[in-house]
Structures are given as structure tokens and as C-alpha cells.
mmCIF file of C-alpha atoms in Angstrom:
data_model
loop_
_atom_site.group_PDB
_atom_site.id
_atom_site.type_symbol
_atom_site.label_atom_id
_atom_site.label_comp_id
_atom_site.label_asym_id
_atom_site.label_seq_id
_atom_site.Cartn_x
_atom_site.Cartn_y
_atom_site.Cartn_z
ATOM 1 C CA UNK A 1 -82.818 129.912 105.490
ATOM 2 C CA UNK A 2 -81.807 132.517 102.290
ATOM 3 C CA UNK A 3 -84.761 135.569 101.881
ATOM 4 C CA UNK A 4 -85.941 134.248 98.092
ATOM 5 C CA UNK A 5 -85.675 130.482 98.953
ATOM 6 C CA UNK A 6 -89.720 130.396 100.036
ATOM 7 C CA UNK A 7 -90.242 131.608 96.597
ATOM 8 C CA UNK A 8 -88.233 130.056 94.092
ATOM 9 C CA UNK A 9 -90.126 126.861 94.776
ATOM 10 C CA UNK A 10 -93.483 128.444 92.438
ATOM 11 C CA UNK A 11 -91.426 129.652 89.469
ATOM 12 C CA UNK A 12 -93.226 127.286 86.915
ATOM 13 C CA UNK A 13 -97.088 128.071 88.028
ATOM 14 C CA UNK A 14 -99.810 128.906 85.396
ATOM 15 C CA UNK A 15 -99.179 132.001 83.485
ATOM 16 C CA UNK A 16 -95.668 132.777 84.226
ATOM 17 C CA UNK A 17 -93.706 131.725 80.425
ATOM 18 C CA UNK A 18 -91.896 128.294 80.474
ATOM 19 C CA UNK A 19 -88.362 128.221 80.118
ATOM 20 C CA UNK A 20 -87.182 127.190 76.668
ATOM 21 C CA UNK A 21 -90.868 128.798 75.508
ATOM 22 C CA UNK A 22 -91.034 131.727 72.610
ATOM 23 C CA UNK A 23 -90.339 135.019 74.067
ATOM 24 C CA UNK A 24 -88.948 137.455 72.063
ATOM 25 C CA UNK A 25 -86.052 140.102 72.512
ATOM 26 C CA UNK A 26 -83.327 137.328 72.368
ATOM 27 C CA UNK A 27 -79.708 137.880 71.828
ATOM 28 C CA UNK A 28 -78.886 137.496 67.538
ATOM 29 C CA UNK A 29 -75.223 136.141 67.707
ATOM 30 C CA UNK A 30 -74.167 139.016 65.308
ATOM 31 C CA UNK A 31 -74.823 141.254 68.609
ATOM 32 C CA UNK A 32 -73.547 138.697 71.614
ATOM 33 C CA UNK A 33 -70.143 138.620 69.255
ATOM 34 C CA UNK A 34 -69.524 143.138 69.024
ATOM 35 C CA UNK A 35 -70.950 143.228 72.658
ATOM 36 C CA UNK A 36 -68.261 140.687 73.857
ATOM 37 C CA UNK A 37 -65.535 143.191 71.618
ATOM 38 C CA UNK A 38 -67.569 146.638 73.185
ATOM 39 C CA UNK A 39 -66.764 144.904 76.451
ATOM 40 C CA UNK A 40 -62.999 143.929 75.525
ATOM 41 C CA UNK A 41 -62.325 147.600 74.338
ATOM 42 C CA UNK A 42 -63.582 149.372 77.385
ATOM 43 C CA UNK A 43 -61.545 146.353 79.731
ATOM 44 C CA UNK A 44 -58.509 147.664 77.431
ATOM 45 C CA UNK A 45 -59.229 151.465 77.637
ATOM 46 C CA UNK A 46 -60.422 151.471 81.674
ATOM 47 C CA UNK A 47 -61.442 155.451 83.084
ATOM 48 C CA UNK A 48 -62.036 156.675 86.327
ATOM 49 C CA UNK A 49 -64.747 158.050 88.053
ATOM 50 C CA UNK A 50 -66.366 161.557 86.347
ATOM 51 C CA UNK A 51 -63.327 161.085 83.826
ATOM 52 C CA UNK A 52 -65.300 158.488 81.871
ATOM 53 C CA UNK A 53 -64.996 160.650 78.316
ATOM 54 C CA UNK A 54 -63.813 158.285 76.051
ATOM 55 C CA UNK A 55 -66.414 154.783 77.321
ATOM 56 C CA UNK A 56 -69.623 157.747 76.799
ATOM 57 C CA UNK A 57 -68.267 158.750 73.441
ATOM 58 C CA UNK A 58 -68.468 154.981 72.522
ATOM 59 C CA UNK A 59 -71.433 154.337 73.954
ATOM 60 C CA UNK A 60 -73.183 158.180 72.404
ATOM 61 C CA UNK A 61 -71.748 156.634 68.871
ATOM 62 C CA UNK A 62 -73.390 152.675 69.242
ATOM 63 C CA UNK A 63 -76.565 154.321 70.226
ATOM 64 C CA UNK A 64 -77.409 156.965 67.543
ATOM 65 C CA UNK A 65 -76.018 154.248 65.065
ATOM 66 C CA UNK A 66 -78.745 151.942 66.068
ATOM 67 C CA UNK A 67 -81.259 155.938 65.588
ATOM 68 C CA UNK A 68 -81.248 156.864 69.095
ATOM 69 C CA UNK A 69 -81.136 159.565 70.290
ATOM 70 C CA UNK A 70 -79.314 159.494 74.205
ATOM 71 C CA UNK A 71 -78.544 162.234 76.148
ATOM 72 C CA UNK A 72 -75.140 163.361 78.407
ATOM 73 C CA UNK A 73 -75.346 163.772 80.849
ATOM 74 C CA UNK A 74 -74.654 167.634 82.536
ATOM 75 C CA UNK A 75 -72.349 166.534 84.381
ATOM 76 C CA UNK A 76 -70.045 165.269 81.723
ATOM 77 C CA UNK A 77 -70.056 162.218 81.708
ATOM 78 C CA UNK A 78 -72.664 158.977 81.216
ATOM 79 C CA UNK A 79 -75.960 159.780 79.524
ATOM 80 C CA UNK A 80 -79.391 158.911 78.938
ATOM 81 C CA UNK A 81 -81.263 156.988 76.032
ATOM 82 C CA UNK A 82 -84.906 156.381 75.662
ATOM 83 C CA UNK A 83 -86.846 154.240 73.645
ATOM 84 C CA UNK A 84 -89.735 153.346 72.092
ATOM 85 C CA UNK A 85 -91.484 157.330 73.303
ATOM 86 C CA UNK A 86 -92.789 157.934 69.993
ATOM 87 C CA UNK A 87 -90.746 161.052 70.176
ATOM 88 C CA UNK A 88 -89.246 163.409 67.410
ATOM 89 C CA UNK A 89 -86.752 164.108 70.557
ATOM 90 C CA UNK A 90 -86.617 160.672 71.657
ATOM 91 C CA UNK A 91 -87.871 162.139 75.228
ATOM 92 C CA UNK A 92 -90.347 160.520 77.978
ATOM 93 C CA UNK A 93 -93.631 162.794 77.470
ATOM 94 C CA UNK A 94 -95.867 161.347 80.100
ATOM 95 C CA UNK A 95 -98.086 158.735 80.314
ATOM 96 C CA UNK A 96 -97.386 155.281 82.644
ATOM 97 C CA UNK A 97 -93.942 155.509 83.486
ATOM 98 C CA UNK A 98 -90.918 153.390 81.731
ATOM 99 C CA UNK A 99 -88.591 150.571 83.664
ATOM 100 C CA UNK A 100 -85.189 151.834 83.558
ATOM 101 C CA UNK A 101 -81.986 149.577 83.355
ATOM 102 C CA UNK A 102 -79.557 150.896 84.664
ATOM 103 C CA UNK A 103 -75.646 150.711 83.952
ATOM 104 C CA UNK A 104 -72.597 152.789 86.378
ATOM 105 C CA UNK A 105 -69.234 153.026 83.746
ATOM 106 C CA UNK A 106 -66.197 154.156 86.515
ATOM 107 C CA UNK A 107 -62.863 151.530 87.001
ATOM 108 C CA UNK A 108 -60.883 151.437 89.548
ATOM 109 C CA UNK A 109 -57.164 153.381 90.437
ATOM 110 C CA UNK A 110 -55.401 150.228 90.900
ATOM 111 C CA UNK A 111 -53.112 147.668 88.210
ATOM 112 C CA UNK A 112 -54.947 145.180 85.644
ATOM 113 C CA UNK A 113 -52.296 141.708 86.756
ATOM 114 C CA UNK A 114 -53.625 139.298 84.685
ATOM 115 C CA UNK A 115 -51.118 137.751 82.735
ATOM 116 C CA UNK A 116 -51.521 136.396 79.036
ATOM 117 C CA UNK A 117 -55.106 138.045 78.224
ATOM 118 C CA UNK A 118 -54.821 139.832 74.886
ATOM 119 C CA UNK A 119 -57.279 142.706 76.289
ATOM 120 C CA UNK A 120 -55.290 143.221 79.456
ATOM 121 C CA UNK A 121 -55.908 146.855 79.922
ATOM 122 C CA UNK A 122 -53.352 149.467 78.425
ATOM 123 C CA UNK A 123 -53.796 152.443 81.283
ATOM 124 C CA UNK A 124 -51.693 151.931 84.460
ATOM 125 C CA UNK A 125 -53.059 151.888 87.121
ATOM 126 C CA UNK A 126 -56.638 151.402 86.117
ATOM 127 C CA UNK A 127 -59.322 148.738 86.190
ATOM 128 C CA UNK A 128 -62.500 147.071 85.310
ATOM 129 C CA UNK A 129 -62.147 145.536 87.915
ATOM 130 C CA UNK A 130 -65.581 145.127 89.788
ATOM 131 C CA UNK A 131 -66.946 144.774 86.133
ATOM 132 C CA UNK A 132 -68.535 147.983 85.598
ATOM 133 C CA UNK A 133 -67.685 146.826 81.273
ATOM 134 C CA UNK A 134 -70.034 143.780 81.884
ATOM 135 C CA UNK A 135 -72.523 146.391 83.826
ATOM 136 C CA UNK A 136 -72.256 148.626 80.542
ATOM 137 C CA UNK A 137 -72.871 145.820 77.748
ATOM 138 C CA UNK A 138 -75.533 144.639 79.379
ATOM 139 C CA UNK A 139 -77.377 147.688 79.865
ATOM 140 C CA UNK A 140 -76.155 148.340 76.289
ATOM 141 C CA UNK A 141 -77.026 145.523 73.854
ATOM 142 C CA UNK A 142 -80.271 144.846 75.816
ATOM 143 C CA UNK A 143 -81.222 148.735 74.388
ATOM 144 C CA UNK A 144 -80.091 148.212 70.943
ATOM 145 C CA UNK A 145 -82.589 144.490 71.135
ATOM 146 C CA UNK A 146 -85.539 147.025 72.646
ATOM 147 C CA UNK A 147 -84.547 149.813 70.197
ATOM 148 C CA UNK A 148 -84.533 146.996 66.931
ATOM 149 C CA UNK A 149 -88.222 145.458 68.286
ATOM 150 C CA UNK A 150 -89.394 148.880 68.850
ATOM 151 C CA UNK A 151 -88.283 149.814 64.626
ATOM 152 C CA UNK A 152 -90.097 145.916 64.630
ATOM 153 C CA UNK A 153 -93.301 147.528 66.669
ATOM 154 C CA UNK A 154 -92.972 145.429 69.000
ATOM 155 C CA UNK A 155 -91.798 146.995 71.996
ATOM 156 C CA UNK A 156 -95.487 147.247 74.125
ATOM 157 C CA UNK A 157 -93.788 150.251 76.642
ATOM 158 C CA UNK A 158 -90.908 153.037 76.350
ATOM 159 C CA UNK A 159 -87.390 151.857 78.131
ATOM 160 C CA UNK A 160 -84.975 154.063 79.840
ATOM 161 C CA UNK A 161 -80.774 152.836 79.721
ATOM 162 C CA UNK A 162 -78.929 154.717 82.202
ATOM 163 C CA UNK A 163 -75.263 154.988 82.326
ATOM 164 C CA UNK A 164 -73.732 156.453 85.201
ATOM 165 C CA UNK A 165 -70.595 157.350 85.754
ATOM 166 C CA UNK A 166 -68.373 157.626 88.958
ATOM 167 C CA UNK A 167 -69.944 154.259 90.742
ATOM 168 C CA UNK A 168 -67.111 154.191 93.432
ATOM 169 C CA UNK A 169 -66.720 158.017 93.995
ATOM 170 C CA UNK A 170 -68.241 158.407 97.684
ATOM 171 C CA UNK A 171 -71.438 159.869 97.345
ATOM 172 C CA UNK A 172 -71.684 157.940 94.363
ATOM 173 C CA UNK A 173 -72.575 159.692 90.920
ATOM 174 C CA UNK A 174 -76.050 158.470 91.170
ATOM 175 C CA UNK A 175 -76.489 161.335 93.544
ATOM 176 C CA UNK A 176 -75.205 163.614 90.552
ATOM 177 C CA UNK A 177 -77.393 161.972 87.272
ATOM 178 C CA UNK A 178 -80.883 161.693 89.785
ATOM 179 C CA UNK A 179 -80.208 165.411 89.609
ATOM 180 C CA UNK A 180 -79.564 164.997 85.712
ATOM 181 C CA UNK A 181 -83.602 164.065 85.496
ATOM 182 C CA UNK A 182 -82.143 160.416 85.479
ATOM 183 C CA UNK A 183 -85.554 159.199 87.173
ATOM 184 C CA UNK A 184 -87.796 162.187 85.621
ATOM 185 C CA UNK A 185 -90.612 159.727 84.359
ATOM 186 C CA UNK A 186 -89.482 156.104 85.567
ATOM 187 C CA UNK A 187 -91.691 154.061 87.573
ATOM 188 C CA UNK A 188 -88.986 151.220 88.409
ATOM 189 C CA UNK A 189 -85.529 150.407 88.117
ATOM 190 C CA UNK A 190 -83.402 147.448 87.362
ATOM 191 C CA UNK A 191 -79.496 147.071 87.119
ATOM 192 C CA UNK A 192 -77.521 143.813 88.036
ATOM 193 C CA UNK A 193 -73.626 143.652 89.687
ATOM 194 C CA UNK A 194 -71.022 141.518 88.756
ATOM 195 C CA UNK A 195 -70.969 137.833 91.401
ATOM 196 C CA UNK A 196 -67.539 135.631 90.881
ATOM 197 C CA UNK A 197 -68.591 133.460 93.750
ATOM 198 C CA UNK A 198 -72.124 132.625 91.139
ATOM 199 C CA UNK A 199 -71.728 130.152 88.092
ATOM 200 C CA UNK A 200 -72.073 132.608 84.484
ATOM 201 C CA UNK A 201 -75.919 131.351 83.407
ATOM 202 C CA UNK A 202 -77.262 132.337 86.237
ATOM 203 C CA UNK A 203 -78.088 135.413 88.715
ATOM 204 C CA UNK A 204 -78.224 135.430 92.274
ATOM 205 C CA UNK A 205 -81.609 137.312 94.291
ATOM 206 C CA UNK A 206 -82.598 138.067 97.334
ATOM 207 C CA UNK A 207 -85.326 140.206 98.567
ATOM 208 C CA UNK A 208 -84.672 143.240 100.993
ATOM 209 C CA UNK A 209 -81.432 144.492 101.565
ATOM 210 C CA UNK A 210 -78.670 142.927 99.008
ATOM 211 C CA UNK A 211 -75.712 145.478 99.930
ATOM 212 C CA UNK A 212 -74.718 146.949 103.473
ATOM 213 C CA UNK A 213 -74.505 150.831 103.875
ATOM 214 C CA UNK A 214 -70.934 152.177 102.984
ATOM 215 C CA UNK A 215 -68.811 155.285 104.987
ATOM 216 C CA UNK A 216 -65.897 157.241 104.354
ATOM 217 C CA UNK A 217 -64.116 157.663 107.536
ATOM 218 C CA UNK A 218 -61.105 159.964 108.089
ATOM 219 C CA UNK A 219 -58.997 160.884 111.242
ATOM 220 C CA UNK A 220 -56.029 162.875 111.664
ATOM 221 C CA UNK A 221 -54.615 163.263 115.644
ATOM 222 C CA UNK A 222 -51.902 166.288 116.384
ATOM 223 C CA UNK A 223 -49.794 166.759 119.438
ATOM 224 C CA UNK A 224 -46.760 168.765 120.609
ATOM 225 C CA UNK A 225 -44.376 165.651 119.128
ATOM 226 C CA UNK A 226 -41.183 165.653 121.116
ATOM 227 C CA UNK A 227 -38.358 163.808 122.214
ATOM 228 C CA UNK A 228 -38.675 159.034 121.956
ATOM 229 C CA UNK A 229 -36.598 159.396 125.324
ATOM 230 C CA UNK A 230 -39.459 161.841 127.212
ATOM 231 C CA UNK A 231 -42.886 160.674 126.036
ATOM 232 C CA UNK A 232 -43.980 161.824 129.878
ATOM 233 C CA UNK A 233 -43.629 165.367 128.660
ATOM 234 C CA UNK A 234 -45.672 165.604 125.696
ATOM 235 C CA UNK A 235 -48.007 163.335 123.247
ATOM 236 C CA UNK A 236 -46.817 160.265 122.817
ATOM 237 C CA UNK A 237 -49.048 160.537 119.331
ATOM 238 C CA UNK A 238 -47.847 157.026 117.469
ATOM 239 C CA UNK A 239 -49.459 155.283 120.980
ATOM 240 C CA UNK A 240 -52.813 157.435 120.643
ATOM 241 C CA UNK A 241 -53.106 156.598 117.182
ATOM 242 C CA UNK A 242 -52.572 153.104 117.647
ATOM 243 C CA UNK A 243 -55.374 152.722 119.937
ATOM 244 C CA UNK A 244 -57.727 154.540 118.094
ATOM 245 C CA UNK A 245 -56.847 152.279 114.951
ATOM 246 C CA UNK A 246 -57.479 148.947 117.634
ATOM 247 C CA UNK A 247 -59.944 150.246 120.472
ATOM 248 C CA UNK A 248 -62.588 152.995 118.409
ATOM 249 C CA UNK A 249 -63.816 149.414 116.254
ATOM 250 C CA UNK A 250 -64.621 147.668 119.505
ATOM 251 C CA UNK A 251 -66.060 150.195 121.065
ATOM 252 C CA UNK A 252 -68.165 150.668 118.099
ATOM 253 C CA UNK A 253 -69.301 147.515 117.778
ATOM 254 C CA UNK A 254 -70.388 147.657 121.347
ATOM 255 C CA UNK A 255 -72.693 151.285 120.851
ATOM 256 C CA UNK A 256 -75.277 149.465 118.196
ATOM 257 C CA UNK A 257 -76.838 146.334 117.591
ATOM 258 C CA UNK A 258 -74.714 143.680 117.499
ATOM 259 C CA UNK A 259 -76.976 142.288 114.623
ATOM 260 C CA UNK A 260 -76.839 145.617 112.315
ATOM 261 C CA UNK A 261 -73.828 144.780 111.342
ATOM 262 C CA UNK A 262 -71.100 148.039 111.876
ATOM 263 C CA UNK A 263 -68.256 146.891 111.271
ATOM 264 C CA UNK A 264 -65.273 149.781 111.157
ATOM 265 C CA UNK A 265 -62.525 148.487 109.638
ATOM 266 C CA UNK A 266 -58.865 151.368 108.865
ATOM 267 C CA UNK A 267 -57.475 150.756 105.124
ATOM 268 C CA UNK A 268 -54.659 153.401 105.989
ATOM 269 C CA UNK A 269 -52.558 154.849 109.272
ATOM 270 C CA UNK A 270 -49.798 157.169 108.918
ATOM 271 C CA UNK A 271 -47.446 158.350 111.696
ATOM 272 C CA UNK A 272 -43.790 160.347 111.892
ATOM 273 C CA UNK A 273 -40.608 159.971 110.296
ATOM 274 C CA UNK A 274 -38.045 158.276 112.067
ATOM 275 C CA UNK A 275 -37.166 156.649 115.007
ATOM 276 C CA UNK A 276 -36.447 158.427 117.440
ATOM 277 C CA UNK A 277 -38.461 161.677 117.453
ATOM 278 C CA UNK A 278 -42.356 161.099 118.742
ATOM 279 C CA UNK A 279 -44.233 162.265 115.977
ATOM 280 C CA UNK A 280 -46.462 165.924 116.046
ATOM 281 C CA UNK A 281 -49.147 164.328 113.410
ATOM 282 C CA UNK A 282 -50.686 161.526 112.677
ATOM 283 C CA UNK A 283 -53.790 160.052 110.215
ATOM 284 C CA UNK A 284 -56.337 156.962 109.382
ATOM 285 C CA UNK A 285 -58.739 156.264 107.053
ATOM 286 C CA UNK A 286 -61.275 153.753 106.461
ATOM 287 C CA UNK A 287 -65.013 152.624 105.938
ATOM 288 C CA UNK A 288 -68.249 152.057 108.520
ATOM 289 C CA UNK A 289 -69.758 149.300 106.555
ATOM 290 C CA UNK A 290 -73.695 148.117 107.842
ATOM 291 C CA UNK A 291 -76.515 146.182 107.098
ATOM 292 C CA UNK A 292 -79.014 148.268 108.828
ATOM 293 C CA UNK A 293 -80.739 151.314 107.910
ATOM 294 C CA UNK A 294 -81.472 153.130 111.573
ATOM 295 C CA UNK A 295 -77.671 151.641 113.001
ATOM 296 C CA UNK A 296 -75.742 153.451 109.621
ATOM 297 C CA UNK A 297 -78.181 157.034 110.317
ATOM 298 C CA UNK A 298 -77.278 156.406 113.856
ATOM 299 C CA UNK A 299 -72.937 155.784 112.857
ATOM 300 C CA UNK A 300 -71.457 159.560 112.903
ATOM 301 C CA UNK A 301 -72.077 160.308 116.305
ATOM 302 C CA UNK A 302 -71.087 156.974 117.864
ATOM 303 C CA UNK A 303 -68.254 157.347 115.832
ATOM 304 C CA UNK A 304 -67.091 160.682 116.939
ATOM 305 C CA UNK A 305 -67.911 159.237 120.376
ATOM 306 C CA UNK A 306 -65.808 157.215 119.728
ATOM 307 C CA UNK A 307 -62.783 158.674 118.913
ATOM 308 C CA UNK A 308 -63.032 161.642 120.923
ATOM 309 C CA UNK A 309 -63.315 159.361 123.902
ATOM 310 C CA UNK A 310 -60.019 157.296 122.826
ATOM 311 C CA UNK A 311 -58.633 160.303 122.291
ATOM 312 C CA UNK A 312 -58.852 162.451 125.627
ATOM 313 C CA UNK A 313 -57.127 159.344 127.291
ATOM 314 C CA UNK A 314 -54.001 160.163 125.391
ATOM 315 C CA UNK A 315 -53.864 163.841 125.113
ATOM 316 C CA UNK A 316 -54.267 163.363 121.904
ATOM 317 C CA UNK A 317 -56.374 166.598 119.577
ATOM 318 C CA UNK A 318 -58.616 164.140 117.109
ATOM 319 C CA UNK A 319 -60.066 165.987 113.564
ATOM 320 C CA UNK A 320 -63.153 163.390 112.150
ATOM 321 C CA UNK A 321 -63.666 163.743 108.918
ATOM 322 C CA UNK A 322 -67.659 161.342 107.940
ATOM 323 C CA UNK A 323 -68.025 161.369 104.768
ATOM 324 C CA UNK A 324 -71.334 160.147 104.159
ATOM 325 C CA UNK A 325 -71.478 157.763 101.294
ATOM 326 C CA UNK A 326 -74.485 155.223 100.540
ATOM 327 C CA UNK A 327 -77.167 153.606 102.271
ATOM 328 C CA UNK A 328 -77.458 149.959 102.055
ATOM 329 C CA UNK A 329 -79.886 148.457 98.481
ATOM 330 C CA UNK A 330 -82.541 147.028 99.521
ATOM 331 C CA UNK A 331 -84.507 145.544 96.696
ATOM 332 C CA UNK A 332 -88.258 146.384 96.094
ATOM 333 C CA UNK A 333 -89.956 142.582 96.328
ATOM 334 C CA UNK A 334 -92.231 143.452 93.796
ATOM 335 C CA UNK A 335 -89.329 144.699 91.253
ATOM 336 C CA UNK A 336 -87.336 141.218 91.937
ATOM 337 C CA UNK A 337 -90.028 138.904 91.576
ATOM 338 C CA UNK A 338 -89.701 140.751 87.922
ATOM 339 C CA UNK A 339 -86.365 139.887 87.514
ATOM 340 C CA UNK A 340 -87.072 136.417 89.060
ATOM 341 C CA UNK A 341 -89.733 135.824 86.011
ATOM 342 C CA UNK A 342 -87.713 137.404 83.990
ATOM 343 C CA UNK A 343 -85.208 134.906 84.287
ATOM 344 C CA UNK A 344 -87.115 132.053 85.212
ATOM 345 C CA UNK A 345 -88.611 132.133 81.427
ATOM 346 C CA UNK A 346 -84.625 132.317 79.882
ATOM 347 C CA UNK A 347 -82.909 129.515 81.395
ATOM 348 C CA UNK A 348 -85.479 127.970 84.221
ATOM 349 C CA UNK A 349 -86.180 127.632 87.573
ATOM 350 C CA UNK A 350 -82.742 126.601 88.316
ATOM 351 C CA UNK A 351 -81.076 129.564 87.071
ATOM 352 C CA UNK A 352 -81.503 131.509 89.696
ATOM 353 C CA UNK A 353 -80.524 131.003 92.978
ATOM 354 C CA UNK A 354 -80.923 132.765 96.757
ATOM 355 C CA UNK A 355 -77.944 135.401 97.571
ATOM 356 C CA UNK A 356 -76.774 136.066 101.331
ATOM 357 C CA UNK A 357 -76.684 140.471 102.347
ATOM 358 C CA UNK A 358 -73.183 142.107 100.696
ATOM 359 C CA UNK A 359 -70.858 144.204 103.576
ATOM 360 C CA UNK A 360 -70.003 146.401 99.869
ATOM 361 C CA UNK A 361 -71.681 149.376 99.142
ATOM 362 C CA UNK A 362 -73.131 150.195 96.052
ATOM 363 C CA UNK A 363 -74.750 154.149 94.997
ATOM 364 C CA UNK A 364 -77.522 152.336 93.163
ATOM 365 C CA UNK A 365 -79.194 152.045 96.731
ATOM 366 C CA UNK A 366 -80.082 155.998 95.497
ATOM 367 C CA UNK A 367 -81.941 155.896 93.011
ATOM 368 C CA UNK A 368 -84.539 153.032 95.244
ATOM 369 C CA UNK A 369 -84.754 156.814 97.545
ATOM 370 C CA UNK A 370 -86.780 157.516 94.306
ATOM 371 C CA UNK A 371 -88.409 155.352 92.894
ATOM 372 C CA UNK A 372 -88.890 150.874 93.888
ATOM 373 C CA UNK A 373 -86.316 148.974 92.257
ATOM 374 C CA UNK A 374 -84.106 146.176 92.488
ATOM 375 C CA UNK A 375 -80.645 144.821 91.763
ATOM 376 C CA UNK A 376 -79.421 141.251 90.775
ATOM 377 C CA UNK A 377 -75.882 139.441 91.173
ATOM 378 C CA UNK A 378 -74.627 138.458 87.952
ATOM 379 C CA UNK A 379 -72.649 135.837 87.724
ATOM 380 C CA UNK A 380 -69.537 135.674 85.749
ATOM 381 C CA UNK A 381 -67.702 132.732 87.698
ATOM 382 C CA UNK A 382 -66.725 130.351 84.748
ATOM 383 C CA UNK A 383 -68.214 126.569 85.572
ATOM 384 C CA UNK A 384 -65.157 125.235 85.195
ATOM 385 C CA UNK A 385 -62.624 127.151 86.919
ATOM 386 C CA UNK A 386 -61.271 126.508 90.487
ATOM 387 C CA UNK A 387 -59.253 130.203 91.144
ATOM 388 C CA UNK A 388 -60.508 132.040 93.676
ATOM 389 C CA UNK A 389 -61.019 135.151 92.049
ATOM 390 C CA UNK A 390 -63.265 138.379 93.928
ATOM 391 C CA UNK A 391 -63.787 142.328 92.825
ATOM 392 C CA UNK A 392 -61.969 144.875 93.152
ATOM 393 C CA UNK A 393 -58.477 142.274 92.651
ATOM 394 C CA UNK A 394 -56.055 143.238 89.911
ATOM 395 C CA UNK A 395 -56.793 139.447 88.155
ATOM 396 C CA UNK A 396 -60.631 139.997 87.729
ATOM 397 C CA UNK A 397 -62.069 138.838 85.255
ATOM 398 C CA UNK A 398 -65.572 137.510 84.023
ATOM 399 C CA UNK A 399 -67.337 134.919 81.823
ATOM 400 C CA UNK A 400 -68.193 136.347 78.613
ATOM 401 C CA UNK A 401 -70.998 134.338 78.552
ATOM 402 C CA UNK A 402 -72.639 136.394 81.474
ATOM 403 C CA UNK A 403 -72.929 138.798 78.587
ATOM 404 C CA UNK A 404 -75.739 137.205 76.796
ATOM 405 C CA UNK A 405 -77.103 136.135 80.230
ATOM 406 C CA UNK A 406 -77.694 139.616 81.424
ATOM 407 C CA UNK A 407 -78.703 141.227 78.155
ATOM 408 C CA UNK A 408 -82.055 138.552 78.519
ATOM 409 C CA UNK A 409 -81.902 138.983 81.854
ATOM 410 C CA UNK A 410 -82.841 142.647 81.160
ATOM 411 C CA UNK A 411 -85.110 142.460 78.014
ATOM 412 C CA UNK A 412 -87.687 139.076 79.231
ATOM 413 C CA UNK A 413 -87.681 141.654 82.624
ATOM 414 C CA UNK A 414 -88.881 145.367 79.719
ATOM 415 C CA UNK A 415 -91.731 142.493 78.227
ATOM 416 C CA UNK A 416 -93.161 140.878 81.190
ATOM 417 C CA UNK A 417 -92.526 144.316 82.756
ATOM 418 C CA UNK A 418 -95.213 146.042 79.926
ATOM 419 C CA UNK A 419 -96.756 142.742 79.369
ATOM 420 C CA UNK A 420 -98.370 143.713 83.374
ATOM 421 C CA UNK A 421 -99.613 147.343 82.522
ATOM 422 C CA UNK A 422 -102.056 146.026 79.582
#
């Protein structure tokens, strides 16, 4: 049974805000239309990690127009903005820590293959195929609603907006953002990630780990090379790289607890230039994903050992470059409960469903090494859409009503969190 299921029946208990009751922070219609246009503009102009200059400028301009004082990170892209601090600089100066709302702003290096779409990417081989344009728009919209509430004296406690660059670049831009002080004064943090398998109007939640760890692996194999007529006189490097590709994942899987879900999958293999020459060099690249934190910590040593053993059998000389990526996102139970209560207050108990742990990686996990937090899966599938879409595919798109859902989830979470402090 999904970990969330046992708690879903508690929704609507005395003391909770019932769906349909008056809860501040709803999204005005005029702003709803503006946010859809903002998201489409981002979608048309995707930028890769650490190159999000146009995106950063667009966010900064809109936040300043709302009377806020966003601060661009010292790394050059991404920004942070505090709302409700009551200070001239707009920066938090102490007291009980803030709730942070995090968005990632970068795109992917793949072509946008949507046909007949007015807001299709205008940048060759670049696309917002993971929904970061939606995440960004949701946090911007929540910030604008909360800023208006603050002007009216209705925001009980400050909130921080974090627009993070380079989520798609291992080990993720979150580490750089944290080094820039993004979590200074933050007490807890929340985020959403688009889920094309969940209907728009709903979110998926899970207590505990909701994503997996994800690392990058590059392996090179070398040998003297030679003639394909005499493989016994040299290192048959093509056979060696084939054996590493097929046998190392199997060896790795037998050296960790099967329940850890550790999986090595290759994405690239390359060797040789012609049919009758045994090459001197071969390369493989792939990812290592893991559901369990302890097994993730052991993974580099296990992988190194397995590659060395298989390469030795075929007299190839290996070099292993194991690049640490991100640990699993482990949702804090109390912060997950905050998201559940916020969504229930907005749209009722049926708007929250349980979700399984994904093998996808997310650098939101680095924030959770410092403060408690939780990530929700934001439904972006049009209920009538029978097309099977997935993340990181060129035809990825969303039901834009999800923007309203995300904004109102975050504003409700901010208000409920502030109420718990009083």
C-alpha cells in the first residue's frame, strides 16, 4: 500500500479548512492569464543550465514591477526574493525562519517536436521538456499573490522565493545556490515537479523518499589495438567493451541489497572506426540510480570494483570517472502533511493521491540535507488526453490549468504554515 494512503482518510477532520471555504491566496483571473503567457514565453525561449540569463532577467523584471527586491545569485543566473520582511532591503533579518518556495529554471538540450504549437521552442535543440517553465511560473505566481497580500497586511509571516539554475546539470545547481546563502533564514522548503501521469487538478504525495539518487558514470577502456585477423595477439577491445556493458550492471546488482533498487544503465557506447581494425580506445557513459541512501553511498566502490574485474578478464585497461550526482529526495513527514492539508483546503480530499518512488533524480534533495522539506508531484495531464507523454521527450506539454493549482497550493501552504507559528 502506498505510504500516503493511510493518512488520506484523515482529511477533513475538525480544525482543517474545508474545500470551498474562504481561504485567502486564490489566483485572480487577470493574473492567471498573465502567468499562462509568461510560461509560454519561457517555453519559447528555453535556456540550458547556468545560461538562463533571459529567464533570470524576465523574473527579476516582473518581481520588481510588483515592488519586490529580487537578488540575482553571484553565480550569474537564478535569483532569490523575500516577501513580507518589512525591511528596506527586502532581506530577512532574523526571527523565526521562513518557508521557501523553490523552482528550477533551466531547460534540456533536446529538440521541441510539438507540431502546430504556437509556443513551440524557438531555440534549436533546446526544449522545456521537463516542466521547469511551469515550476518557475508557479513560484512566480505564488510570489505575486503573496506580495499583494503583504501590501494589504494579510501575510502573517515572510516567505522566500528561490529560482534555481542548472537542475539538469549534475550535481545540480542547488549546491551553488545553497553556497550563495539561499537557505539562510529558511526553516522549511517546498517544491513541485510536473507529472504527466497525474491529472491536472491533482497532486501526488509520498511520505519519505519520492525520487532516487542519480550519479553519472564514464568509463574508458584502452588496449594496444591490432588487426582483426589476429585478436589473440592484442586486446580485443570491442569484445571487452561489450562485456563491460552487459556484465558490469549484472555484477553490480548482485553486490548490493536488491531492495535498494540500484540500477546501472548505459546511454552511450563508442569504439572503432572500421571493420578490420581492432581499436585502441572505447568509451561508455551511463547513470547509476538508487532508491536507498546507504546503498547510494556504497555505489562508487561497488561500480569501480565491477568494472576493474570485467576489464581484467579481457586485458583492457579501464579508467572509471564516477561523478556524484544527487541523493534521493526524502520528504519530511510534517512538511508533506502541510502540502496535503493545503491541497485539501483548496480542492478537497480527492485532489491528493499517493505516488510511488521514482527512479528519476532531483537536486531538490540537496536542500533537504540542510532543512526539512517536501516535493509534490503536480498533475499536468489533461483528463481527456489519451496521449502517453513522458518527461524528457520532445513532445512534452502540460495542461496549463496546473499553473493555477500550483500557485494556490503554495499560497495555501504559506498561510497554513504561518498560522501554525502563531
